[in-house]
Structure formats: C-alpha cells, structure tokens
Short mmCIF file of C-alpha atoms and ligand atoms in Angstrom, two decimals:
data_model
loop_
_atom_site.label_atom_id
_atom_site.label_comp_id
_atom_site.label_asym_id
_atom_site.label_seq_id
_atom_site.Cartn_x
_atom_site.Cartn_y
_atom_site.Cartn_z
CA UNK A 769 20.49 -3.29 -18.40
CA UNK A 770 21.07 0.50 -18.62
CA UNK A 771 22.82 2.27 -15.77
CA UNK A 772 20.03 4.29 -14.18
CA UNK A 773 22.09 6.25 -11.65
CA UNK A 774 21.88 9.46 -13.74
CA UNK A 775 18.13 9.66 -13.08
CA UNK A 776 18.71 9.53 -9.32
CA UNK A 777 21.32 12.21 -8.61
CA UNK A 778 18.89 14.31 -6.53
CA UNK A 779 17.66 11.18 -4.77
CA UNK A 780 21.25 10.38 -3.79
CA UNK A 781 21.99 13.90 -2.44
CA UNK A 782 18.70 13.97 -0.53
CA UNK A 783 19.20 10.61 1.21
CA UNK A 784 22.92 11.17 1.82
CA UNK A 785 21.96 14.23 3.80
CA UNK A 786 19.05 12.60 5.66
CA UNK A 787 21.04 9.53 6.69
CA UNK A 788 24.16 11.55 7.51
CA UNK A 789 22.09 13.20 10.27
CA UNK A 790 20.14 10.16 11.44
CA UNK A 791 20.55 9.22 15.12
CA UNK A 792 21.78 5.67 15.80
CA UNK A 793 19.24 2.94 16.55
CA UNK A 794 19.44 -0.42 18.28
CA UNK A 795 18.35 -3.30 16.00
CA UNK A 796 17.62 -5.43 19.07
CA UNK A 797 14.67 -3.11 19.75
CA UNK A 798 11.33 -3.90 18.03
CA UNK A 799 10.22 -1.83 15.07
CA UNK A 800 7.63 0.78 16.02
CA UNK A 801 4.68 -1.23 14.64
CA UNK A 802 3.61 -4.75 15.65
CA UNK A 803 2.50 -5.48 12.05
CA UNK A 804 6.09 -5.04 10.86
CA UNK A 805 7.43 -7.26 13.64
CA UNK A 806 4.91 -9.97 12.65
CA UNK A 807 5.99 -9.66 9.02
CA UNK A 808 9.67 -10.11 9.95
CA UNK A 809 8.78 -13.22 11.97
CA UNK A 810 7.23 -14.68 8.80
CA UNK A 811 10.25 -13.66 6.72
CA UNK A 812 12.69 -15.26 9.18
CA UNK A 813 10.82 -18.59 9.51
CA UNK A 814 13.22 -20.62 7.31
CA UNK A 815 16.33 -18.76 8.53
CA UNK A 816 17.05 -17.33 5.08
CA UNK A 817 19.67 -14.92 3.85
CA UNK A 818 17.88 -11.75 2.79
CA UNK A 819 18.56 -9.01 0.26
CA UNK A 820 17.17 -5.58 1.19
CA UNK A 821 17.10 -3.27 -1.84
CA UNK A 822 16.80 0.48 -1.20
CA UNK A 823 17.76 -0.47 2.35
CA UNK A 824 18.49 3.01 3.72
CA UNK A 825 20.03 2.48 7.19
CA UNK A 826 18.59 -1.06 7.04
CA UNK A 827 16.66 -1.08 10.28
CA UNK A 828 14.18 -3.79 9.09
CA UNK A 829 16.99 -5.97 7.68
CA UNK A 830 19.08 -5.78 10.87
CA UNK A 831 16.00 -6.25 13.01
CA UNK A 832 15.11 -9.35 10.93
CA UNK A 833 18.21 -11.04 12.41
CA UNK A 834 16.34 -11.20 15.74
CA UNK A 835 13.53 -13.04 13.91
CA UNK A 836 15.69 -15.79 12.41
CA UNK A 837 17.25 -14.18 9.33
CA UNK A 838 20.84 -15.44 9.26
CA UNK A 839 22.32 -12.53 7.39
CA UNK A 840 22.28 -10.82 4.05
CA UNK A 841 23.00 -7.78 1.98
CA UNK A 842 21.61 -4.27 2.07
CA UNK A 843 21.94 -2.34 -1.17
CA UNK A 844 21.23 1.34 -1.70
CA UNK A 845 22.15 4.01 -4.23
CA UNK A 846 23.04 6.41 -1.38
CA UNK A 847 26.52 5.95 0.06
CA UNK A 848 25.36 7.79 3.20
CA UNK A 849 22.68 5.11 3.66
CA UNK A 850 24.98 2.09 3.35
CA UNK A 851 27.66 3.71 5.52
CA UNK A 852 25.10 4.31 8.24
CA UNK A 853 23.81 0.74 7.99
CA UNK A 854 27.35 -0.68 8.14
CA UNK A 855 28.18 1.43 11.21
CA UNK A 856 25.07 0.25 13.06
CA UNK A 857 25.82 -3.38 12.13
CA UNK A 858 29.38 -3.03 13.45
CA UNK A 859 28.27 -1.34 16.68
CA UNK A 860 25.94 -4.24 17.39
CA UNK A 861 28.32 -7.05 16.41
CA UNK A 862 26.42 -7.95 13.22
CA UNK A 863 29.15 -7.09 10.71
CA UNK A 864 29.88 -10.77 9.95
CA UNK A 865 26.25 -11.43 9.09
CA UNK A 866 25.46 -8.40 6.97
CA UNK A 867 27.19 -6.59 4.14
CA UNK A 868 26.20 -3.23 2.69
CA UNK A 869 26.78 -2.28 -0.93
CA UNK A 870 26.25 1.01 -2.69
CA UNK A 871 24.36 0.30 -5.89
CA UNK A 872 21.21 0.42 -7.96
CA UNK A 873 19.25 -2.07 -10.03
CA UNK A 874 22.13 -2.82 -12.47
CA UNK A 875 24.22 -4.10 -9.51
CA UNK A 876 21.63 -6.80 -8.80
CA UNK A 877 22.87 -8.56 -11.96
CA UNK A 878 25.90 -9.82 -10.06
CA UNK A 879 23.74 -12.19 -8.00
CA UNK A 880 22.89 -15.62 -9.41
CA UNK A 881 19.33 -16.77 -10.23
CA UNK A 882 17.59 -18.22 -7.18
CA UNK A 883 20.36 -17.16 -4.81
CA UNK A 884 18.20 -15.41 -2.18
CA UNK A 885 15.78 -16.90 0.33
CA UNK A 886 14.22 -13.56 1.17
CA UNK A 887 13.80 -10.02 -0.11
CA UNK A 888 12.86 -6.77 1.60
CA UNK A 889 11.55 -3.84 -0.46
CA UNK A 890 10.47 -1.19 2.03
CA UNK A 891 9.47 2.26 0.79
CA UNK A 892 11.45 1.93 -2.42
CA UNK A 893 9.12 0.86 -5.26
CA UNK A 894 7.19 4.14 -5.21
CA UNK A 895 10.46 6.14 -5.29
CA UNK A 896 11.48 4.64 -8.64
CA UNK A 897 10.65 5.56 -12.21
CA UNK A 898 8.11 2.99 -13.48
CA UNK A 899 10.53 1.36 -15.96
CA UNK A 900 13.04 0.85 -13.15
CA UNK A 901 10.36 -0.36 -10.73
CA UNK A 902 9.33 -3.02 -13.25
CA UNK A 903 12.99 -4.05 -13.72
CA UNK A 904 13.39 -4.33 -9.96
CA UNK A 905 10.43 -6.69 -9.61
CA UNK A 906 11.76 -8.80 -12.51
CA UNK A 907 15.02 -9.07 -10.60
CA UNK A 908 13.16 -10.15 -7.45
CA UNK A 909 11.44 -12.90 -9.49
CA UNK A 910 14.82 -14.03 -10.84
CA UNK A 911 16.76 -13.85 -7.59
CA UNK A 912 14.38 -15.53 -5.16
CA UNK A 913 14.84 -19.24 -4.62
CA UNK A 914 11.72 -21.48 -4.97
CA UNK A 915 9.69 -20.92 -1.79
CA UNK A 916 11.60 -17.64 -1.19
CA UNK A 917 9.71 -14.80 0.44
CA UNK A 918 9.30 -11.11 -0.28
CA UNK A 919 8.07 -8.38 2.04
CA UNK A 920 7.11 -5.24 0.16
CA UNK A 921 6.04 -2.09 1.99
CA UNK A 922 4.68 0.82 -0.01
CA UNK A 923 3.32 4.15 1.16
CA UNK A 924 -0.39 4.98 0.92
CA UNK A 925 -2.14 5.22 -2.43
CA UNK A 926 -3.08 8.84 -3.11
CA UNK A 927 -6.59 9.33 -4.42
CA UNK A 928 -7.08 12.34 -6.72
CA UNK A 929 -8.25 14.36 -3.73
CA UNK A 930 -5.13 13.41 -1.73
CA UNK A 931 -2.88 14.07 -4.74
CA UNK A 932 -4.14 17.66 -4.86
CA UNK A 933 -3.24 18.08 -1.20
CA UNK A 934 0.01 16.09 -0.90
CA UNK A 935 1.48 16.70 -4.36
CA UNK A 936 0.62 20.38 -4.72
CA UNK A 937 4.32 21.40 -4.89
CA UNK A 938 5.36 18.42 -7.03
CA UNK A 939 5.79 18.36 -10.81
CA UNK A 940 3.48 15.87 -12.55
CA UNK A 941 5.60 13.87 -15.04
CA UNK A 942 2.82 11.59 -16.27
CA UNK A 943 -0.38 10.12 -14.84
CA UNK A 944 0.40 8.86 -11.32
CA UNK A 945 4.07 9.87 -11.53
CA UNK A 946 5.46 12.99 -9.80
CA UNK A 947 8.78 14.65 -9.10
CA UNK A 948 8.51 16.16 -5.65
CA UNK A 949 10.08 19.34 -4.29
CA UNK A 950 13.11 17.35 -2.99
CA UNK A 951 13.76 15.85 -6.41
CA UNK A 952 12.34 12.44 -5.42
CA UNK A 953 10.07 10.42 -7.70
CA UNK A 954 6.66 9.35 -6.48
CA UNK A 955 5.01 6.55 -8.45
CA UNK A 956 1.44 6.31 -7.19
CA UNK A 957 0.51 2.63 -7.45
CA UNK A 958 -2.85 1.14 -6.45
CA UNK A 959 -2.99 -2.19 -4.61
CA UNK A 960 -4.17 -3.88 -7.81
CA UNK A 961 -1.23 -2.48 -9.78
CA UNK A 962 1.24 -3.67 -7.15
CA UNK A 963 -0.30 -7.16 -7.23
CA UNK A 964 -0.14 -7.20 -11.03
CA UNK A 965 3.56 -6.40 -10.87
CA UNK A 966 4.25 -9.15 -8.32
CA UNK A 967 2.11 -11.88 -9.89
CA UNK A 968 2.41 -14.43 -11.39
CA UNK A 969 6.17 -14.61 -10.60
CA UNK A 970 5.17 -14.49 -6.94
CA UNK A 971 1.98 -15.45 -5.16
CA UNK A 972 0.67 -12.61 -2.98
CA UNK A 973 -0.37 -14.53 0.10
CA UNK A 974 -1.36 -11.58 2.30
CA UNK A 975 -1.94 -7.83 2.14
CA UNK A 976 -2.00 -5.74 5.33
CA UNK A 977 -2.31 -2.11 6.21
CA UNK A 978 0.19 -0.49 8.57
CA UNK A 979 -1.54 2.44 10.23
CA UNK A 980 0.85 4.71 12.07
CA UNK A 981 -1.54 7.54 12.85
CA UNK A 982 -5.29 7.19 13.43
CA UNK A 983 -7.28 8.86 10.66
CA UNK A 984 -4.33 8.87 8.23
CA UNK A 985 -4.04 6.46 5.28
CA UNK A 986 -1.79 3.51 6.12
CA UNK A 987 1.19 2.01 4.33
CA UNK A 988 0.53 -1.20 2.42
CA UNK A 989 2.42 -4.37 3.23
CA UNK A 990 2.45 -7.29 0.76
CA UNK A 991 3.66 -10.80 1.59
CA UNK A 992 4.84 -12.61 -1.55
CA UNK A 993 6.12 -16.15 -2.02
CA UNK A 994 7.77 -17.74 -5.02
CA UNK A 995 6.26 -21.05 -6.05
CA UNK A 996 8.19 -24.13 -4.77
CA UNK A 997 7.89 -25.93 -8.16
C1 SAM B 596 12.19 6.06 1.65
S1 SAM B 596 13.85 5.48 1.77
C2 SAM B 596 13.54 3.87 2.45
C3 SAM B 596 14.69 3.30 3.22
C4 SAM B 596 14.40 1.94 3.88
N1 SAM B 596 14.04 0.93 2.92
C5 SAM B 596 13.31 2.08 4.91
O1 SAM B 596 12.15 1.72 4.68
O2 SAM B 596 13.63 2.59 5.99
C6 SAM B 596 14.21 5.11 0.07
C7 SAM B 596 15.61 4.55 -0.12
O3 SAM B 596 15.72 4.07 -1.45
C8 SAM B 596 16.98 4.45 -1.97
N2 SAM B 596 16.87 4.52 -3.43
C9 SAM B 596 16.14 5.40 -4.17
N3 SAM B 596 16.30 5.16 -5.48
C10 SAM B 596 17.14 4.10 -5.57
C11 SAM B 596 17.67 3.37 -6.68
N4 SAM B 596 17.40 3.70 -7.94
N5 SAM B 596 18.49 2.32 -6.42
C12 SAM B 596 18.78 1.97 -5.14
N6 SAM B 596 18.33 2.64 -4.06
C13 SAM B 596 17.50 3.68 -4.29
C14 SAM B 596 17.26 5.78 -1.33
O4 SAM B 596 18.63 6.12 -1.36
C15 SAM B 596 16.70 5.58 0.08
O5 SAM B 596 17.67 5.07 0.95
#
C-alpha cells in the first residue's frame, strides 16, 4: 500500500494548529447531541475494543468508554491530534485503556484481520482522496471481527446549489472532489455512494441524520455491522 502522507501535508499543518489550541474536554460529559450518545450505546453493547481512525482529539472514542467500550486505539495523521487525545486520556485516568498513534492508512496494516470489535470513522471519509477513502473502507472490512460494528459520521451532502455557496473558494479537482482554502480535501459523497462503499462487506443497519442547527443540513450517521458468518 503506498504511503499517502505526502498528499496530506496541509491537512497535517491545519489540524496540528487547530488541536494545539483546543480547550480540554471531559469525556465523562455527554456528547452535544443525543443521537451520537445513542450511537455510542449501540457501539458499546458487546464491550468491544474500538479503533477510531482520523480520531482528532478522540472525544467520541473516549466518551464511548462510558457506554461500555473497554478501550482501543485512536489513530490520526496529525501529531497534534494524538497528543491532545493522549493528554485528555491521562487527565481522566483512561491511559491504560486507550492508546494514540500518529499514522495514516498504511499504518492500519499492522493490525491483524478481524482484530477489532468496533470502528469509529467520524468526519474523516470526506476529508480523504477517493482512492484513500476506498482503501480505508477495505481496511475496515478486513479488520472488523464477525459481528463487529462500525459507526461512520459524514458531513452533509452538498447539492449543486450548496456547492456553489460552500465551495466558492475551493479548487474543484474532479466531480465531487474539492481542495478547500485550508488545503483540506472535500469528497462529496451521497448517501447511496456511502452505502455502496460499505456494502456488502458490512450491512448498513441504520442511517440517521444528526441535525445540529435547525434549517441547516445535518450530518449523516451510518450504523454498519459485519456479518457473523
Ligand atoms: C474533521 S477532523 C475529525 C476529527 C474527529 N474524528 C472528530 O470527529 O472529532 C478530521 C481528522 O482526520 C485526520 N486526517 C485527515 N486525513 C487523514 C489521513 N490521511 N490519515 C489519518 N488521519 C487523517 C485529521 O488530522 C483530523 O484530525
């Protein structure tokens, strides 16, 4: 698998800076949306160990501990992100349950097939180049144990009208792929395209919308489960 870190240098600088300035949070406190709390309850049902890829400061992963998740790994290409996550884990006595690793998709190769009971992909798939996004989902299929569960959260789909408004300062790279003014990729995936990526390796058992602001398009939350056979 090619090392893709060269394509993400601006991504790394951007998130290093954002997370370097992020105030601390308390993972014992609920996430600011009941739909996300419900989703973590589902993820934690079988007390799995969970891998959170593109974890950022790993608030959902650390919060998942209070919903049954025993522990796990957060992985992110930004060192600032994993340092922040590790500091929060230590402050709250969770450092023996969770480990944080700087890395991208090639680093997932070090984990064995079927070695994870759960996966979190929050706000990461649409920040990847399509070839890397497809590789990531193949890795999720490989790494989840039979019956293992995935929670995938993706930002809103931008219709052509919304693209003109939201992506006016971005560079279009190809249809539905943009490089924004911060140097971040935006891969605009419809619900059907996300389902096609996840299936048939995973069964999509539920799709929900997470609306944070009335009148604004919501984020899309997919619950996926790997077949038990
Ligand atoms: C929008 S943030 C989401 C953070 C976190 N998952 C959340 O929802 O709060 C995107 C994260 O993905 C990470 N990221 C972007 N490209 C990546 C890549 N190729 N490999 C690993 N992490 C990546 C960024 O460093 C950043 O922390």
